[in-house]
Short mmCIF file of C-alpha atoms and ligand atoms in Angstrom, two decimals:
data_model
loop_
_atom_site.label_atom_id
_atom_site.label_comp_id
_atom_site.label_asym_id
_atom_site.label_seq_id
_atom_site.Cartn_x
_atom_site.Cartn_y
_atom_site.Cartn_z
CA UNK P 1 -16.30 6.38 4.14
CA UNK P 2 -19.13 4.16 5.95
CA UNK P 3 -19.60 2.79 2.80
CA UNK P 4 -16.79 1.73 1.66
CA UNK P 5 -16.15 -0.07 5.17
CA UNK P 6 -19.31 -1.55 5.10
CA UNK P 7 -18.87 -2.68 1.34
CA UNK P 8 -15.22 -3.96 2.30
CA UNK P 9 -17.22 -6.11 5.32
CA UNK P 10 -19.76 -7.05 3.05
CA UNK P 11 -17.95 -8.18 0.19
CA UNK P 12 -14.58 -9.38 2.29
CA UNK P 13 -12.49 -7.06 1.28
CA UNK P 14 -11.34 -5.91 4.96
CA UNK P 15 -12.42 -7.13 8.20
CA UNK P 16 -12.25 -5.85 11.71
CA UNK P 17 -9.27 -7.84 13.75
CA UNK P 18 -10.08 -10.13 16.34
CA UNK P 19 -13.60 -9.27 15.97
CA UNK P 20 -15.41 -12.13 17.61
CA UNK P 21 -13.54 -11.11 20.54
CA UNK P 22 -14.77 -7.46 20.91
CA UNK P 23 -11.77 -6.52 18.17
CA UNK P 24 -8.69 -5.01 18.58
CA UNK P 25 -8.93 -1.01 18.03
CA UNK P 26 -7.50 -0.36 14.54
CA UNK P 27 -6.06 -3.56 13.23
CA UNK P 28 -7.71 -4.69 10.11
CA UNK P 29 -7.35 -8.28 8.53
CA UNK P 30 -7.52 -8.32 4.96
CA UNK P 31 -10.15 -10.77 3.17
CA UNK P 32 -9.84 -12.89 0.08
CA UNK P 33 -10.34 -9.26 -2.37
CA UNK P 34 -9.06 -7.65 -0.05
CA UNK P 35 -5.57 -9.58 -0.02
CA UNK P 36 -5.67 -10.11 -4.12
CA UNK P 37 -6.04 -6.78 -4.36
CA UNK P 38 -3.30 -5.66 -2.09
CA UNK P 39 -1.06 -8.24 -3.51
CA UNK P 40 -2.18 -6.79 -7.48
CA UNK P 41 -0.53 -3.21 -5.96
CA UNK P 42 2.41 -4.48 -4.51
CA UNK P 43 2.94 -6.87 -7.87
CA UNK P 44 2.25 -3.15 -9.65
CA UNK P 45 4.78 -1.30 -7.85
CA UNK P 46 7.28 -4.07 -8.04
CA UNK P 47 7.21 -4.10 -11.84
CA UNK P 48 7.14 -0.20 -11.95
CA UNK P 49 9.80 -0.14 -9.80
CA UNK P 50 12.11 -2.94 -9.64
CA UNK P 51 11.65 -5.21 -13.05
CA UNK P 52 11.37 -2.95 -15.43
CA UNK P 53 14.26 -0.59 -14.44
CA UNK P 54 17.79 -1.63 -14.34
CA UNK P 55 19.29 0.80 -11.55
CA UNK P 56 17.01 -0.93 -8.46
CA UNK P 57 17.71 -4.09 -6.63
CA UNK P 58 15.03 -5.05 -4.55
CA UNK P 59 15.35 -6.08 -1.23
CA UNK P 60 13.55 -8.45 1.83
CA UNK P 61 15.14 -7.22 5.10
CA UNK P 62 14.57 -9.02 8.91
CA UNK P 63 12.07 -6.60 10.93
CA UNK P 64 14.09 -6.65 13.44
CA UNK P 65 17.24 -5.21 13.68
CA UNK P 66 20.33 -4.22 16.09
CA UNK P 67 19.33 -1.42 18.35
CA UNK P 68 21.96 0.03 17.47
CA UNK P 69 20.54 1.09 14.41
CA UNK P 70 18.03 2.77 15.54
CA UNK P 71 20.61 5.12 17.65
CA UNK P 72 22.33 5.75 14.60
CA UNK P 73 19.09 6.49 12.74
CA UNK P 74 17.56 9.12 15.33
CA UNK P 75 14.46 7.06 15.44
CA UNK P 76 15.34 6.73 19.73
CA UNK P 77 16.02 10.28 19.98
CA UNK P 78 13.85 12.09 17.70
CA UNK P 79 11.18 9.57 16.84
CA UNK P 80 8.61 11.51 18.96
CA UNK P 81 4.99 12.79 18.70
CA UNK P 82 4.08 14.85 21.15
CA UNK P 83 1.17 14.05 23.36
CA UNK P 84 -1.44 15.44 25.88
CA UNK P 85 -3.23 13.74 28.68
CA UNK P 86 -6.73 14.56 30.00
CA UNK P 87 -6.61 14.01 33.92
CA UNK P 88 -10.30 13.74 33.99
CA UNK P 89 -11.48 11.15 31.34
CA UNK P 90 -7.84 9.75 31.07
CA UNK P 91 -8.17 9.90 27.11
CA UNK P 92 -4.43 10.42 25.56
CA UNK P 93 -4.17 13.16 22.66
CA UNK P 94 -1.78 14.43 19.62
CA UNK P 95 -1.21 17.63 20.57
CA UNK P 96 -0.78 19.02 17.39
CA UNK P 97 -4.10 18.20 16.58
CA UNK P 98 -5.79 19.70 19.25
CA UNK P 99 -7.51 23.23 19.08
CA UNK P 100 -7.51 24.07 22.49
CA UNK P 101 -4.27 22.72 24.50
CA UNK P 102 -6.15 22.91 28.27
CA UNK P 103 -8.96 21.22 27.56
CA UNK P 104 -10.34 17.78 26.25
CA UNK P 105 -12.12 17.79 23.38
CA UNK P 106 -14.01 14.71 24.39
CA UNK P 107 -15.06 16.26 28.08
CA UNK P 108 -13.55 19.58 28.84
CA UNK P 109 -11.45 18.16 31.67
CA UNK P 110 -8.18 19.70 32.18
CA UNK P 111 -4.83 18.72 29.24
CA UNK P 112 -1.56 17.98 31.05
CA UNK P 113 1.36 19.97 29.08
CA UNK P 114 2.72 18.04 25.76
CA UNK P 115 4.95 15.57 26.56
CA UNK P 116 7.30 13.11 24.45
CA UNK P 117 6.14 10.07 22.92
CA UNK P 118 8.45 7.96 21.51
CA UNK P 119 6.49 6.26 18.45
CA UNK P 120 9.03 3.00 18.51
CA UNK P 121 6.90 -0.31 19.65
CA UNK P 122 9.93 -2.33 22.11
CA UNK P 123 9.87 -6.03 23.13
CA UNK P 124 12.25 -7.94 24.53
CA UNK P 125 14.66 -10.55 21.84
CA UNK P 126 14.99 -14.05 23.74
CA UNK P 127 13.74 -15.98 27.11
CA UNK P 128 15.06 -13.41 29.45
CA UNK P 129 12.45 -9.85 30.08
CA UNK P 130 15.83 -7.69 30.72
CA UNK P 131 16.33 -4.37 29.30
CA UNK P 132 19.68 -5.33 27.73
CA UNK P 133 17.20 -7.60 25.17
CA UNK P 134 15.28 -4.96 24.25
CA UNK P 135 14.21 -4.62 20.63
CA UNK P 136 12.06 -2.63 18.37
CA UNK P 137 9.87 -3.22 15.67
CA UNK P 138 11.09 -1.64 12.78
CA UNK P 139 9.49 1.69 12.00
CA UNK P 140 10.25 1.85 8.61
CA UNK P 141 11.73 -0.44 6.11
CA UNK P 142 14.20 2.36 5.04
CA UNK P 143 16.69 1.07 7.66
CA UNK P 144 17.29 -2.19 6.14
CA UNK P 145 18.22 -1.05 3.00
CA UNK P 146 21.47 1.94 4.48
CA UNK P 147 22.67 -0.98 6.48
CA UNK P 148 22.56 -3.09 3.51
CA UNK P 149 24.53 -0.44 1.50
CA UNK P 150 28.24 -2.24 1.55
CA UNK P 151 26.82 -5.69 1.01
CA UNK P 152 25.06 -4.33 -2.35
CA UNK P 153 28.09 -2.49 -3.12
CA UNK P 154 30.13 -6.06 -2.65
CA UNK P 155 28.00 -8.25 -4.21
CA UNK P 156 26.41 -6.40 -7.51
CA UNK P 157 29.27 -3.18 -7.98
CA UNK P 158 25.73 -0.93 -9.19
CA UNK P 159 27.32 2.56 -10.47
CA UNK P 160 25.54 5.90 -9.12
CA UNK P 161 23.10 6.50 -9.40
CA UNK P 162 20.96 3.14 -8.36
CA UNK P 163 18.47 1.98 -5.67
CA UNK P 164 17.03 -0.31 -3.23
CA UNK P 165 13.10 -1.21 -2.73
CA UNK P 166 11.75 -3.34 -0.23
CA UNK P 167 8.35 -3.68 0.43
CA UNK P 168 7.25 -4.65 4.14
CA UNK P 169 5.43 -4.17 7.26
CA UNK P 170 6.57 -1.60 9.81
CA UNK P 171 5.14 -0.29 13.10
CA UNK P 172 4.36 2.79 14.86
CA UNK P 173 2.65 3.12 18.06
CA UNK P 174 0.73 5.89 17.13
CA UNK P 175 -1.34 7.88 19.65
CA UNK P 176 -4.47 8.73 17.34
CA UNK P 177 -4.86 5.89 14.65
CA UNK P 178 -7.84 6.12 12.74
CA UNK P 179 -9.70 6.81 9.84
CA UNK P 180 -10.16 2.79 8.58
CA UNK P 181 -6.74 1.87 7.70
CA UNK P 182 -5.86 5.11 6.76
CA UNK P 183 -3.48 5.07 10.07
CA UNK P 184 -3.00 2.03 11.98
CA UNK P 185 -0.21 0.98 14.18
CA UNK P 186 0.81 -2.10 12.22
CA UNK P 187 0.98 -1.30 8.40
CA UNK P 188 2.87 -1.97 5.28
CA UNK P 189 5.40 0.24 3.32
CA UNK P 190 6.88 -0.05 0.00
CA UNK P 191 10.35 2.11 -0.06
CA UNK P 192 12.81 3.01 -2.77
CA UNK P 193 16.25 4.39 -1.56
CA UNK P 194 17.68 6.06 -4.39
CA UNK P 195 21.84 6.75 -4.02
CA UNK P 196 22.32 9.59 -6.16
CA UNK P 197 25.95 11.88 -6.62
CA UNK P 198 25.10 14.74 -4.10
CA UNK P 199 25.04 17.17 -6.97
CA UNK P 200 22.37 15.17 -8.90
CA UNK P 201 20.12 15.44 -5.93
CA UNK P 202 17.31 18.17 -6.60
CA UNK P 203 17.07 16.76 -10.38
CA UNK P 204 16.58 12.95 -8.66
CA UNK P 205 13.78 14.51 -6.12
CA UNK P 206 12.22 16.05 -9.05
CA UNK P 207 12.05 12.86 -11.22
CA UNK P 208 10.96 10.55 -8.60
CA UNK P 209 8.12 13.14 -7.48
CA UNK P 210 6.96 13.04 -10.94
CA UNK P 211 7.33 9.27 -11.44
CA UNK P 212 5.66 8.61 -8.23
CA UNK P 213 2.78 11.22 -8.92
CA UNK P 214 2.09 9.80 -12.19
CA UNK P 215 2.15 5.79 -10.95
CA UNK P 216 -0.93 6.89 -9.18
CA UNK P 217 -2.87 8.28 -12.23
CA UNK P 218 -1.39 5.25 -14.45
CA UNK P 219 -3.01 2.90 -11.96
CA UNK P 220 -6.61 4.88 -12.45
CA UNK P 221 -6.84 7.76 -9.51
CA UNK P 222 -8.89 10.44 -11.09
CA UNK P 223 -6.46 13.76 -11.58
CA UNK P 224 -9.00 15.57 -9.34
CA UNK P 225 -8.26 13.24 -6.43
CA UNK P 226 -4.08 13.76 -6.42
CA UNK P 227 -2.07 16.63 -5.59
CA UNK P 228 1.39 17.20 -4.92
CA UNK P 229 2.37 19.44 -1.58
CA UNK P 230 5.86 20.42 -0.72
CA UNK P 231 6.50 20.22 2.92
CA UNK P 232 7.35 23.48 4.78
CA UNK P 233 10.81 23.61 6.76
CA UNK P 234 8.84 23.22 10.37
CA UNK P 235 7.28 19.09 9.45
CA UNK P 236 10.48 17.60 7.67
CA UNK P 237 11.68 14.80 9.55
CA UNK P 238 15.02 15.07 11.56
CA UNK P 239 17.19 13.94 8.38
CA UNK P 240 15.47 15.48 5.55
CA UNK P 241 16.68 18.53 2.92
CA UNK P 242 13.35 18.74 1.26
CA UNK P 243 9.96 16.52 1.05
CA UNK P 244 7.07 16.41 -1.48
CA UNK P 245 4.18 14.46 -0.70
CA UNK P 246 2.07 12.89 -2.43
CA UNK P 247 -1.65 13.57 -1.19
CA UNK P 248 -4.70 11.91 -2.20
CA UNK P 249 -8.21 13.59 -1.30
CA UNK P 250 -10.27 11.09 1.03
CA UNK P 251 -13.38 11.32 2.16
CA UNK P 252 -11.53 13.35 5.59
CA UNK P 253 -9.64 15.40 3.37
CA UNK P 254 -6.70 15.69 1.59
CA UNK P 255 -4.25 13.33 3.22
CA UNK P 256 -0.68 11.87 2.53
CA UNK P 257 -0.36 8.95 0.32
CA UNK P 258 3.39 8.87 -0.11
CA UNK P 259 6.52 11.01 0.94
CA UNK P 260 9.49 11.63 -1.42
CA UNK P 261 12.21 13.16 0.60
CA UNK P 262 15.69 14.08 -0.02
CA UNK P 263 17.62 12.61 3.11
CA UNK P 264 20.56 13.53 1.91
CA UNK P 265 24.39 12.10 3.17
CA UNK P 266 22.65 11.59 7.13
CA UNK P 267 21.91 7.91 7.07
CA UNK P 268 24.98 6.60 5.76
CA UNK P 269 26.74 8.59 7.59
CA UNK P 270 25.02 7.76 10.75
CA UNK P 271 25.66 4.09 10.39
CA UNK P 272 29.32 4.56 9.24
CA UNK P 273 29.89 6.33 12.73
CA UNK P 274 28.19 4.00 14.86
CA UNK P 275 29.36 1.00 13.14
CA UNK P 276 32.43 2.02 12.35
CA UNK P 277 32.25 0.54 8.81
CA UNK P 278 33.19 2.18 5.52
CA UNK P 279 30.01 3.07 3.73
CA UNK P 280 31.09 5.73 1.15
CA UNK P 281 30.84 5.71 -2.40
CA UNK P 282 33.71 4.74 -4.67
CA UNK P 283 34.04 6.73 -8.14
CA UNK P 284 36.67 4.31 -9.80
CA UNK P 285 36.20 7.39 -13.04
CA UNK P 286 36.59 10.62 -11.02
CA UNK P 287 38.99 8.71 -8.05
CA UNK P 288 36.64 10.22 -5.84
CA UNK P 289 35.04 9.09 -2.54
CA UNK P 290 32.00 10.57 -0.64
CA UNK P 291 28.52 9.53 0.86
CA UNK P 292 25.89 9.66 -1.54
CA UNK P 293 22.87 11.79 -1.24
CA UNK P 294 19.73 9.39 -0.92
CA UNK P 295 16.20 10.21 -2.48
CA UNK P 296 13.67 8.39 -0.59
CA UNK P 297 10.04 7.75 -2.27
CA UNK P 298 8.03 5.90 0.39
CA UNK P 299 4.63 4.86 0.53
CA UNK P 300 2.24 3.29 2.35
CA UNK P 301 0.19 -0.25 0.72
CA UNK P 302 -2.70 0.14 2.97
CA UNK P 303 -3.25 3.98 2.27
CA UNK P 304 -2.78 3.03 -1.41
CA UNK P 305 -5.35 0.45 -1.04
CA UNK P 306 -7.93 2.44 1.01
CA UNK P 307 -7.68 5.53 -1.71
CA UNK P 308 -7.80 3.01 -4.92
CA UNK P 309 -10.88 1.71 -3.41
CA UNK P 310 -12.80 5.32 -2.21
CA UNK P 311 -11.90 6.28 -5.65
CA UNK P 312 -13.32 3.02 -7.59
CA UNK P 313 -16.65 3.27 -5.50
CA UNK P 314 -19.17 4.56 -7.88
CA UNK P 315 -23.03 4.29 -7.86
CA UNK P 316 -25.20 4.23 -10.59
CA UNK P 317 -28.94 4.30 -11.27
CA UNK P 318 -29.68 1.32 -13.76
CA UNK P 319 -33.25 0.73 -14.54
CA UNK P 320 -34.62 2.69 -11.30
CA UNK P 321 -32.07 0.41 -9.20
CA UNK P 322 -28.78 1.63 -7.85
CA UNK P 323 -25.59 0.12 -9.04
CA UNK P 324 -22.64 -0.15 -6.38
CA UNK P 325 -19.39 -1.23 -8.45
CA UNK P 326 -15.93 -0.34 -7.74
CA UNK P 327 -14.53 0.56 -11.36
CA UNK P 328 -10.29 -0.77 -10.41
CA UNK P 329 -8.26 -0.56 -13.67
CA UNK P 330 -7.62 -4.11 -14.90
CA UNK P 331 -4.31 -4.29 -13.37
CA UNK P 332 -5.58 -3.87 -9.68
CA UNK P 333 -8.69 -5.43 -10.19
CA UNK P 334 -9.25 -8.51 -7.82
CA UNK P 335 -11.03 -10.72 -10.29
CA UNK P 336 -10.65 -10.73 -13.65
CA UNK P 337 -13.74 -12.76 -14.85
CA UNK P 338 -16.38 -14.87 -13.07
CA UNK P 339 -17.96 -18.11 -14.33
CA UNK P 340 -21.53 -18.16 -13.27
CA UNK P 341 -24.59 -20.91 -14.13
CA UNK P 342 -27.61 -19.51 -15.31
CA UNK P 343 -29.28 -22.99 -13.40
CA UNK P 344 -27.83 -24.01 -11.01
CA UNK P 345 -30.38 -27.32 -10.62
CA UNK P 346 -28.75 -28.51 -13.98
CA UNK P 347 -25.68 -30.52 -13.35
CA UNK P 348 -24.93 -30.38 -17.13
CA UNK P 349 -24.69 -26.65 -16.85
CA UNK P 350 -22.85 -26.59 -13.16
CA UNK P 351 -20.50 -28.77 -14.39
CA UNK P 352 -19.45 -27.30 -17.61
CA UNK P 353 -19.33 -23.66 -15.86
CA UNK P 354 -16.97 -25.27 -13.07
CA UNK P 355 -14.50 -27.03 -15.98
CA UNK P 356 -14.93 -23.41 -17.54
CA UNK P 357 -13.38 -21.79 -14.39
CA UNK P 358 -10.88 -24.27 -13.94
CA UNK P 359 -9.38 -23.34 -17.36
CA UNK P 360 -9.40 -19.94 -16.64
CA UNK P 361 -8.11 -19.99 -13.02
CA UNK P 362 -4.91 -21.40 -14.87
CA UNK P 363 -4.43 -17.80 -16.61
CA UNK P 364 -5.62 -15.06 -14.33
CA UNK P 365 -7.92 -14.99 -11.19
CA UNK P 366 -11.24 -15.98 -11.70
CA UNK P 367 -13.99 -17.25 -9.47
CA UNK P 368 -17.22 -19.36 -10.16
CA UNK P 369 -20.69 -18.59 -8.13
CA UNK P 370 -23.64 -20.54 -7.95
CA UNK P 371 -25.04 -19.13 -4.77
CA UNK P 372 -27.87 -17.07 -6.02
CA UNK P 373 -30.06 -15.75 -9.31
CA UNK P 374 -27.80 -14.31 -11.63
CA UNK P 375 -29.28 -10.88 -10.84
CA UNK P 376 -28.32 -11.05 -7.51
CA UNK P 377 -24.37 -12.98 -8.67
CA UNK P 378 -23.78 -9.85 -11.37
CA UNK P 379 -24.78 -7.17 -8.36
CA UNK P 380 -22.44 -9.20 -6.44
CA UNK P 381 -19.33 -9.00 -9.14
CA UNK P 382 -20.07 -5.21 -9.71
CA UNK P 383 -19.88 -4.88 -6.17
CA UNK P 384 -16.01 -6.29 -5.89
CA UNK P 385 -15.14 -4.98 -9.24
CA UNK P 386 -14.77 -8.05 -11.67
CA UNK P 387 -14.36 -7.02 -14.94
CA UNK P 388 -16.07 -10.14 -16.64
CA UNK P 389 -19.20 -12.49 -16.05
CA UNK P 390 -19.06 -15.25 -18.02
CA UNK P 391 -22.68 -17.02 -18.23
CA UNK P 392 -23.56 -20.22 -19.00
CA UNK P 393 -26.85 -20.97 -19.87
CA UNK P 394 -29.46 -23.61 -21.50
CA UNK P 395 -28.17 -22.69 -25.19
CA UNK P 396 -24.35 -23.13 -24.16
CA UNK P 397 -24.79 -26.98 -24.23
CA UNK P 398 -25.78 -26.76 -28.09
CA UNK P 399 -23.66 -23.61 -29.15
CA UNK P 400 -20.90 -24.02 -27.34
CA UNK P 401 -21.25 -20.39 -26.71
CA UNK P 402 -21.16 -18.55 -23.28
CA UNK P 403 -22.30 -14.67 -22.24
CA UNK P 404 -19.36 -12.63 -21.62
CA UNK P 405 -20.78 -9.15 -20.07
CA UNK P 406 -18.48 -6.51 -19.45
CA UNK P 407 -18.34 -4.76 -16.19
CA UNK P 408 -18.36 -1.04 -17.32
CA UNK P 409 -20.35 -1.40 -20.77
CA UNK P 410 -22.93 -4.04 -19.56
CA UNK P 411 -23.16 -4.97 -22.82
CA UNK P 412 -23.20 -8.73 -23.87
CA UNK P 413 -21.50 -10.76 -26.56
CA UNK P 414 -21.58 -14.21 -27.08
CA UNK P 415 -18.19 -15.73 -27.04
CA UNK P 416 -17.37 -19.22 -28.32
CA UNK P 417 -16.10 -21.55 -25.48
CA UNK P 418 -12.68 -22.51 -27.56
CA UNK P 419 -12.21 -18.19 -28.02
CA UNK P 420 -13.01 -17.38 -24.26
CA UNK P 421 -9.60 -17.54 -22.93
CA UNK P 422 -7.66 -15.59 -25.98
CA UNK P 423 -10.52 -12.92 -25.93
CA UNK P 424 -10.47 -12.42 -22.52
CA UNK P 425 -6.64 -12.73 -21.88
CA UNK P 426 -6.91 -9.82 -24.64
CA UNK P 427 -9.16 -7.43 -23.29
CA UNK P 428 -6.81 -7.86 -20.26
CA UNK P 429 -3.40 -7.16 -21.38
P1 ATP Y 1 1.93 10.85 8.67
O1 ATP Y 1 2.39 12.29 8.54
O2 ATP Y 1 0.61 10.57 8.01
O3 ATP Y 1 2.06 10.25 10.03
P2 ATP Y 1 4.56 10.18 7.91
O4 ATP Y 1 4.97 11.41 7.15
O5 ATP Y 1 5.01 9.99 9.29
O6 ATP Y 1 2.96 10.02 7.81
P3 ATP Y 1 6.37 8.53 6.54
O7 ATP Y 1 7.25 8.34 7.69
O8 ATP Y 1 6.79 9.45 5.44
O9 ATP Y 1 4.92 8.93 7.05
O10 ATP Y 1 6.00 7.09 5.95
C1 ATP Y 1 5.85 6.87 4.57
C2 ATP Y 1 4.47 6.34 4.24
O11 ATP Y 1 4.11 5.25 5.09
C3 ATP Y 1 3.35 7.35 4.44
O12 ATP Y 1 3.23 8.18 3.30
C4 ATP Y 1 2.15 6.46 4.60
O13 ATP Y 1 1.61 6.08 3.34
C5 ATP Y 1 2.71 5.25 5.30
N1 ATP Y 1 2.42 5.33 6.74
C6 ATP Y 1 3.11 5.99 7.68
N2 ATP Y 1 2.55 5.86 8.90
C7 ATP Y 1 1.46 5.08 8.70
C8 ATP Y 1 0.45 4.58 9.58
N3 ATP Y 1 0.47 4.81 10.89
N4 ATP Y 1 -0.55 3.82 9.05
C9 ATP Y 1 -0.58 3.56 7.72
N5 ATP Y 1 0.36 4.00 6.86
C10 ATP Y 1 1.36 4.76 7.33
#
């Protein structure tokens, strides 16, 4: 785990935030990799999940929301970790995790008894600090979607079974964040809500469970790294039948990923009481009307990112040297080819690398570097996982030929300048 934060430092992947001012525990601020490679998951997921099916509308709902919803949810009742206090050292614990439930772990001073903490961040909504303003940060994006249910209904008539995904930030105030961004306070989630006929429920949680599970692998987690693990009746959330996760094995141990949960009839039925709106499902075949069950896979973008990058890291002894290169699948992969000078005191040779990147910047994300030897520029591209450098040397201004050297193979094949863009748009697609 050092590594890969120090490699995400390093190489700008992820940041510390607010450093220069001490930081802020756990927030992270995503650097130029870092954000194209978020951005290539979310774009992944979208495609998966939204454009290529046709039973999923997607979705960009307002963070906040009415606090009324989160009555109706349960998220003000039942949104609770519990916690523990040491009186001594003042440190504040999750009690589950602690071994002993007297004593601090950090400095054996005496635990007060678990008590309720509600999770929920609050502000206040306008100019006046009253507790009638009051407001919450979302907690999940789920929400926006159930409240959204008659509008979709309205405006696109989808049959059962169909969906909603949204992808957005949420916020917990959790007691023990850690582990990178493994758990933070402020992070992102990408949701499907899935409306299924309550009868077609345990065949929906088994399909998305599988889809899910397998979007993973497609994307390039090694099999050995992903398991499945059904939740036991004592951790399902308040409104849930049944929940899979999906677990990924960090460096920490194996860890959730992404939840699939059956919520069943609760939410819509929750927000029809307390809004006193119709929100049931119209069969115009059967004549019948009832509350859909919902299937629920939800995941989180930063855990997704942290695992796809712990399980890209690899090291490899090249010619007595070690080779640090994060092996993303092409899809995910931050930069797709880099445009490097093999001088850089030769304008010639700059200049014709730079017009080279131009072109290619047009058709996928590429990068040129002239800021060191091209030893030092390819350890530099392994290191953030582009797939190509393209090198232009001496012999390019008489060829018209560049050095395209793949990032897995190292091998090397000269590549005509008019062919570069075909072959590599090619080997990407
Ligand atoms: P955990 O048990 O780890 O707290 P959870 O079961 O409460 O997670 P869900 O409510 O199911 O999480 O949220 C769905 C997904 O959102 C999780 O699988 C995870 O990927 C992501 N997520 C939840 N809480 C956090 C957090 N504090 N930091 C980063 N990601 C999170």
């Amino acid at each position: 785990m050092d590594k890969i934060v120090s490699l995400c430092k390093r190489r700008g992947f992820i940041f510390q935030g607010s450093e220069i001012y001490g930081g802020l525990a756990n927030t992270w601020d995503y650097g130029p990799y870092g954000v194209e490679l978020k951005n290539n998951l979310k774009k992944a997921w979208w495609k998966t999940n939204v454009q290529e099916r046709n039973d999923i509308l997607g979705m960009d709902c307002a963070i906040l929301m009415h606090p009324k919803v989160w009555e109706a949810s349960g998220h003000v009742h039942n949104f609770f970790d519990m916690k523990s206090d040491c009186m001594n050292c003042k440190k504040r614990f999750k009690s589950a995790d602690l071994k002993d439930d007297a004593k601090c772990p950090e400095c054996g001073g005496q635990l007060t008894g678990a008590r309720p903490f509600n999770l929920m961040f609050k502000t206040y909504q306008g100019p006046v600090e009253e507790s009638g303003n009051e407001i919450y940060l979302r907690p999940e994006t789920a929400q926006g979607m159930f409240v959204n249910f008659a509008n979709i209904q309205d405006a696109r008539h989808p049959k059962l079974p169909f969906g909603m995904a949204q992808i957005g930030k949420s916020f917990r105030n959790e007691i023990t964040p850690g582990n990178f961004t493994f758990r933070t306070r402020e992070f992102e989630q990408m949701e499907i809500e899935y409306f299924v006929n309550p009868k077609d429920a345990e065949r929906a949680l088994g399909e998305w469970i599988d889809s899910r599970f397998n979007w993973y692998l497609g994307l390039g987690i090694k099999p050995e790294n992903l398991r499945k693990r059904q939740h036991g009746k004592d951790e399902l959330a308040h409104y849930a039948h049944a929940c899979m996760d999906v677990e990924y094995n960090f460096p920490f141990g194996w860890a959730e990923l992404e939840g699939v949960a059956n919520r069943a009839d609760f939410d819509l039925k929750q927000h029809a009481q307390y809004s006193s709106k119709e929100l049931q499902y119209f069969d115009d075949t059967t004549k019948e009307k009832f509350y859909p069950y919902i299937i629920e896979p939800s995941g989180g973008v930063d855990r997704a990112v942290l695992a796809f990058l712990i399980d890209a890291y690899h090291e490899e002894k090249v010619k007595e040297e070690t080779r640090v290169v994060l092996k993303f699948n092409k899809e995910l992969c931050p930069v797709k080819a880099a445009v490097l000078p093999l001088l850089r005191n030769r304008p010639e040779i700059v200049e014709l690398a730079k017009n080279i990147s131009a072109d290619l910047k047009k058709s996928f994300t590429a990068v040129y570097d002239d800021t060191g030897s091209i030893g030092k520029l390819y350890r530099r591209q392994d290191e953030v996982g582009t797939l190509y450098c393209v090198t232009v040397d001496v012999q390019t201004l008489e060829d018209k030929q560049v050095t395209v050297r793949s990032r897995d193979t190292m091998l090397q094949e000269r590549i005509s300048i008019d062919q570069l863009k075909q072959y590599l748009i090619n080997k990407l697609s």
